[in-house]
Tab-separated table of C-alpha atoms in Angstrom:
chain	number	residue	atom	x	y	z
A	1	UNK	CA	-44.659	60.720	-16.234
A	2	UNK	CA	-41.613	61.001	-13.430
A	3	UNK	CA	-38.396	62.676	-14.752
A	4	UNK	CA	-35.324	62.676	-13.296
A	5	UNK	CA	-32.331	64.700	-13.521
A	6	UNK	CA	-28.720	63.998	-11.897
A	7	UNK	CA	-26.896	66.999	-11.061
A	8	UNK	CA	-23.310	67.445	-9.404
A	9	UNK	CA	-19.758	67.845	-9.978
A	10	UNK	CA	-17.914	65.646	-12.732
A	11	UNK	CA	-14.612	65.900	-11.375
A	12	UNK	CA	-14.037	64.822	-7.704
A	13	UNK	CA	-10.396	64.268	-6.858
A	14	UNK	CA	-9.098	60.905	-4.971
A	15	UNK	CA	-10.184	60.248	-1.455
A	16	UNK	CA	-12.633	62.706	-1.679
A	17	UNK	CA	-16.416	62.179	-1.422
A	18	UNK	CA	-17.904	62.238	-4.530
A	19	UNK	CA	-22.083	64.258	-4.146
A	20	UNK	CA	-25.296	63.781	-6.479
A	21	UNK	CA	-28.104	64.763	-6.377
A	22	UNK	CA	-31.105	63.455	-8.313
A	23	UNK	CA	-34.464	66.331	-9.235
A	24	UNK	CA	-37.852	64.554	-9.515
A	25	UNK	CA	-40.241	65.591	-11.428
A	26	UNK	CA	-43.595	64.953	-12.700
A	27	UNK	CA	-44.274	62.662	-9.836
A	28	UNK	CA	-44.162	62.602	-5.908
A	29	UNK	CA	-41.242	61.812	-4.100
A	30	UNK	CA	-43.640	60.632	-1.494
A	31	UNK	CA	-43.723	57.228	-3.084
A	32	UNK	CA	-41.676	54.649	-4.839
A	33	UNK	CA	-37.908	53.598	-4.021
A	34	UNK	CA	-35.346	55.808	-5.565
A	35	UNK	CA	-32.039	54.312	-6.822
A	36	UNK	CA	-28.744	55.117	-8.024
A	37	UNK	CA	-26.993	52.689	-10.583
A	38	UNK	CA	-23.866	53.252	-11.517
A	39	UNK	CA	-21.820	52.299	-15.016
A	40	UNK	CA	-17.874	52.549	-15.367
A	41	UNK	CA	-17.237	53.416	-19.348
A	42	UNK	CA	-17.159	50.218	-21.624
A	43	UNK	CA	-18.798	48.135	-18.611
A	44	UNK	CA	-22.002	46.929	-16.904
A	45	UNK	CA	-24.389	48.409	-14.667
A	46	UNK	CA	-24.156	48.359	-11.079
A	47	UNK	CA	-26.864	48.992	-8.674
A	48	UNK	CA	-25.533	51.075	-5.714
A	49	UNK	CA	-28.328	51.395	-3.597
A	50	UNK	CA	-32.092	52.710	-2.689
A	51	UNK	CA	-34.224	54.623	-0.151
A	52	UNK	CA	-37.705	54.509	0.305
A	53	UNK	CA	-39.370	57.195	0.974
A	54	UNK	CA	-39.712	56.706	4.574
A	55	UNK	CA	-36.186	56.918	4.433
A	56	UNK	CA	-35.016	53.693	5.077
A	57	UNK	CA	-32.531	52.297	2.986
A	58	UNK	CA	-30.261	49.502	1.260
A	59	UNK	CA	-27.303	49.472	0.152
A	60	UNK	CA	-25.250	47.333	-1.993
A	61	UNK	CA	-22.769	45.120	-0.116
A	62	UNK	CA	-19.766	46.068	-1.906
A	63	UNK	CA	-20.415	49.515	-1.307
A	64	UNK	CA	-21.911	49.598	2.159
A	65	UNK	CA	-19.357	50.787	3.832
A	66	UNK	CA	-18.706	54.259	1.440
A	67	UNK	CA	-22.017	54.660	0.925
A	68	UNK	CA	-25.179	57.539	1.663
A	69	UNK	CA	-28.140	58.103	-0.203
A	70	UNK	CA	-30.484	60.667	1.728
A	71	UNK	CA	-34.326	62.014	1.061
A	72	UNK	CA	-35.173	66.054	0.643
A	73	UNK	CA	-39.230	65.423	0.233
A	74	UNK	CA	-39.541	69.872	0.292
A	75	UNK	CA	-37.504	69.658	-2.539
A	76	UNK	CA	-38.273	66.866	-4.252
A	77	UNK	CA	-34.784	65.352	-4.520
A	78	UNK	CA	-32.530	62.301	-3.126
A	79	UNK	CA	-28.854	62.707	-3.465
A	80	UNK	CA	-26.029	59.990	-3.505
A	81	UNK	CA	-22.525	60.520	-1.360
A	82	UNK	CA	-19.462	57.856	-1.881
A	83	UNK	CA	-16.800	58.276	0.443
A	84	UNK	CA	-13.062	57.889	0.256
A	85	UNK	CA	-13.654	57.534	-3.652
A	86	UNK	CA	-10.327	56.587	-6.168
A	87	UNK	CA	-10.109	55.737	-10.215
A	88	UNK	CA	-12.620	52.799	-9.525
A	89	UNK	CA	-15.586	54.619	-9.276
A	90	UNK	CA	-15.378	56.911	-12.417
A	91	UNK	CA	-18.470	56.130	-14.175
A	92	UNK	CA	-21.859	57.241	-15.365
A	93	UNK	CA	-24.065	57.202	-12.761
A	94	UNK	CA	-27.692	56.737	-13.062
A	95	UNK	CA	-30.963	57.842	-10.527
A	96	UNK	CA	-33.981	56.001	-11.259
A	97	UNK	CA	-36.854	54.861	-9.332
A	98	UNK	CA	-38.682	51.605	-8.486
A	99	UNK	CA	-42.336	51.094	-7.765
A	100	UNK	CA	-43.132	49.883	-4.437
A	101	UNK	CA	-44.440	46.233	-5.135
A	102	UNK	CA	-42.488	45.992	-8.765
A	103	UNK	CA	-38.676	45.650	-8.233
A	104	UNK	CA	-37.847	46.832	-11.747
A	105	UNK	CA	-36.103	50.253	-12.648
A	106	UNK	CA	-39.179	51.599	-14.879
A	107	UNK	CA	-37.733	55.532	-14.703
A	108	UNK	CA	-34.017	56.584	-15.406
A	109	UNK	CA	-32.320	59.826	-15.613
A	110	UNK	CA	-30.081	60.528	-18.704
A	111	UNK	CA	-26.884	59.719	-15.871
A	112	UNK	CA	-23.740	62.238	-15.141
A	113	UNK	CA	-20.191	61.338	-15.533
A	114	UNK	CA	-18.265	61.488	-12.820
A	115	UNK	CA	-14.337	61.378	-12.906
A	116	UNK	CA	-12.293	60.923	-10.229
A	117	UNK	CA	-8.552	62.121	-10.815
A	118	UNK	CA	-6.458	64.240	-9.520
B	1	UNK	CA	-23.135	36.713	-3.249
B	2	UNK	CA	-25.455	35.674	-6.340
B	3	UNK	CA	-23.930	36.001	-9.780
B	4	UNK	CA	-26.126	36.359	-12.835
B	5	UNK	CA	-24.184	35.263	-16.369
B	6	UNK	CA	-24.720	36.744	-19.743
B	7	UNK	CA	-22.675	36.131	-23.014
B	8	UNK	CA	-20.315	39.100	-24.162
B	9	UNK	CA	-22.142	39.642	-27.484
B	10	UNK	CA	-24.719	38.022	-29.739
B	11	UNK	CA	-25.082	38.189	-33.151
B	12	UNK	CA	-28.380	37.636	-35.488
B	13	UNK	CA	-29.001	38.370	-39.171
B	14	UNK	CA	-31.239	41.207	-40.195
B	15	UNK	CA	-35.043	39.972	-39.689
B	16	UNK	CA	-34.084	36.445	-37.787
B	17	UNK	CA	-34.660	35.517	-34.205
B	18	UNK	CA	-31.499	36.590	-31.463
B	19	UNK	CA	-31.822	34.880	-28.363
B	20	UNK	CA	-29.706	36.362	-25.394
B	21	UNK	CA	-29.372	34.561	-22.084
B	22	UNK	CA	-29.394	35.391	-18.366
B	23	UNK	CA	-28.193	32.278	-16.388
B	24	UNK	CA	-28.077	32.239	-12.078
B	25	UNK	CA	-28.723	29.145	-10.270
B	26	UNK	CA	-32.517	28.390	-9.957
B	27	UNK	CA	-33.138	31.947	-12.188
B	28	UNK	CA	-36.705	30.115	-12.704
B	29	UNK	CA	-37.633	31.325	-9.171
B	30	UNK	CA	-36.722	35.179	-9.217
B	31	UNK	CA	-38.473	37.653	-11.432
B	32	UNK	CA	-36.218	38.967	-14.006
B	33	UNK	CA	-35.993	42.187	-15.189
B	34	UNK	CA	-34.607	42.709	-18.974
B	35	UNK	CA	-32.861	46.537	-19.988
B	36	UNK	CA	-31.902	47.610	-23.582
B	37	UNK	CA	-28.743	49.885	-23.533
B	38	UNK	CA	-28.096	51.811	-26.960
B	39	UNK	CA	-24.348	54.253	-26.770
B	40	UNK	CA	-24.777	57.329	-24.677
B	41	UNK	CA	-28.449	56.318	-23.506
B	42	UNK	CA	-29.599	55.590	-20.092
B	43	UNK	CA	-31.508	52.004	-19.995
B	44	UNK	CA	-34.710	51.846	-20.883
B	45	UNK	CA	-37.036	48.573	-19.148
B	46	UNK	CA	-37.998	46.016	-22.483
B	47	UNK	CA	-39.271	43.293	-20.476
B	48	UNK	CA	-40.486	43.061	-16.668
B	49	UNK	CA	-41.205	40.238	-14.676
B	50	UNK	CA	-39.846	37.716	-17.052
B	51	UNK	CA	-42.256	38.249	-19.720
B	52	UNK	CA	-44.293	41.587	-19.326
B	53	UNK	CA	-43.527	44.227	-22.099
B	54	UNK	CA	-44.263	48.129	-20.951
B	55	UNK	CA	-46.332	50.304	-23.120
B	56	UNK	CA	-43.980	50.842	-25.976
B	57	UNK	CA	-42.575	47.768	-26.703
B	58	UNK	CA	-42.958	45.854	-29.305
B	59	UNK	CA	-44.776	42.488	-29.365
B	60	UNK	CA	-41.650	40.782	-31.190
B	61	UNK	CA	-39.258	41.318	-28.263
B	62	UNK	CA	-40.306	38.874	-25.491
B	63	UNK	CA	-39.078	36.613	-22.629
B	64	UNK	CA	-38.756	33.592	-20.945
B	65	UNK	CA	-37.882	32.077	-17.601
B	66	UNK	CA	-37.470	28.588	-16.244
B	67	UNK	CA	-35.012	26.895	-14.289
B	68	UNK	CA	-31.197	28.178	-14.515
B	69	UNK	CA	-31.931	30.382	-17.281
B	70	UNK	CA	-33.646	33.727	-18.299
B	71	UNK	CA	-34.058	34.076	-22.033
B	72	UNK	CA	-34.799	37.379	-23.987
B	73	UNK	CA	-36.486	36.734	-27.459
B	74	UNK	CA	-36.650	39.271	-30.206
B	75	UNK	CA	-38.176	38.244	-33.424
B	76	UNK	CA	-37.437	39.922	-36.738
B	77	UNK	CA	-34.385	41.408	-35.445
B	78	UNK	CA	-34.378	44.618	-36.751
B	79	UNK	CA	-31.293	47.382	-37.086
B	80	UNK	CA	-32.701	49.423	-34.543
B	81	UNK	CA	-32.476	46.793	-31.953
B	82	UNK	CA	-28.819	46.684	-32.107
B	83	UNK	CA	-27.788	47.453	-28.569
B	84	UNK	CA	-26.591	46.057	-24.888
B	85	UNK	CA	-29.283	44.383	-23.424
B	86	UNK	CA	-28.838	43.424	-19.312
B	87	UNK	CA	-30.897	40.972	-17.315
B	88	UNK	CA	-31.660	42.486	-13.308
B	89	UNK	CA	-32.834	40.161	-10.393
B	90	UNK	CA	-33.027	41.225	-6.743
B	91	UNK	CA	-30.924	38.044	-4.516
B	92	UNK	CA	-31.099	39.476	-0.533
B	93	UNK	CA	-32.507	43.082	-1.370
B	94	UNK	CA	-29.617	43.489	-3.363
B	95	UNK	CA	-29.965	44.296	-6.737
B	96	UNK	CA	-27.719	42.438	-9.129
B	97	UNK	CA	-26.966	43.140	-12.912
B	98	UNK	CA	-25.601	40.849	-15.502
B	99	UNK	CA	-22.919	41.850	-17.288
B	100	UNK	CA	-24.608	42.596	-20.341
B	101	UNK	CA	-24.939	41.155	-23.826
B	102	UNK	CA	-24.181	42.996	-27.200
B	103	UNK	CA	-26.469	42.522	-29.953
B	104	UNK	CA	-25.352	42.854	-33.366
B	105	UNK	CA	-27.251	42.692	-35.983
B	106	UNK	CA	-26.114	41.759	-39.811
């Protein structure tokens, strides 16, 4: 069964670039789409983005323009960077993965907080 | 951009039938994905393709889709099912949420 683990700083201060990265294991990272999801305390779930693990990508509209999510296969880990961040995008942020011909979210990590404040 | 509507928060007596919705114009034709959301826990998938339940779930918690509207079922509505529960389509390879729906239960 695929675990996943987010890992990173939970304080990043304004205009800053906020970095996760997400540890998978129990399962290849040579496979599936891996997501981030993201959820602002007291509100709903956003999805941010995915990359396959060719290494393409998508990224949510709203978020395009801020947004990275990269691929380390040798270590078995995809990481999330959001530019230029401010109070906005404090929330818990999620990894999880997709299968490749499912479109649902079937794996999550237990999510990170991350604060942004000066 | 495609919106997806839930209610704020549903209420059902102990061992009746909640019903939450997920509307979106012409819902019918995407498959919809259904999370369950308790405090301080990451989601966990309850319902896939409008009415597929993963290994785990019970029978009693089941779903629906036609038209403009997605529709969640759980039967005998027990305590432990009190939670947020969040309906997930994919509109232009962009995944969207709803905004969630919190189920109380009496």
């Amino acid at each position: 069964q695929v675990q996943l683990q987010e890992s990173g700083p939970g304080l990043v201060k304004p205009s800053e670039t906020l970095s996760l990265t997400c540890t998978v294991s129990g399962g290849s990272i040579s496979s599936y789409y891996w997501s981030w999801i993201r959820q602002p305390p007291g509100k709903g779930l956003e999805w941010i983005g995915y990359i396959y693990y060719s290494g393409s990508t998508n990224y949510n509209p709203s978020l395009k323009s801020r947004v990275t999510i990269s691929l380390d296969t040798s270590k078995n880990q995809f990481s999330l960077q959001l530019t230029s961040v401010t109070a906005a995008d404090t929330a818990v942020y999620y990894c999880a993965t997709m299968g490749v011909s499912t479109s649902y979210f079937d794996y999550w990590g237990r999510g990170t907080l991350v604060t942004v404040s000066s | 951009s495609y919106e997806v509507t839930q209610s704020f928060s549903v209420s059902v007596a102990l061992g009746q039938t909640a019903r939450i919705t997920c509307g979106g114009k012409n819902i019918g034709r995407k498959n919809v994905h259904w999370y369950q959301q308790k405090p301080g826990q990451a989601p966990v998938l309850v319902i896939y393709r409008d009415i597929n339940r993963p290994s785990g779930i019970p029978e009693r918690i089941s779903g629906s889709n036609s038209g403009n509207t997605a529709t969640l079922t759980i039967s005998r509505a027990q305590a432990g099912d009190e939670a947020d529960y969040y309906c997930q389509v994919w509109d232009s390879s962009t995944g969207v949420f709803g905004g969630g729906t919190k189920l109380t239960v009496l």
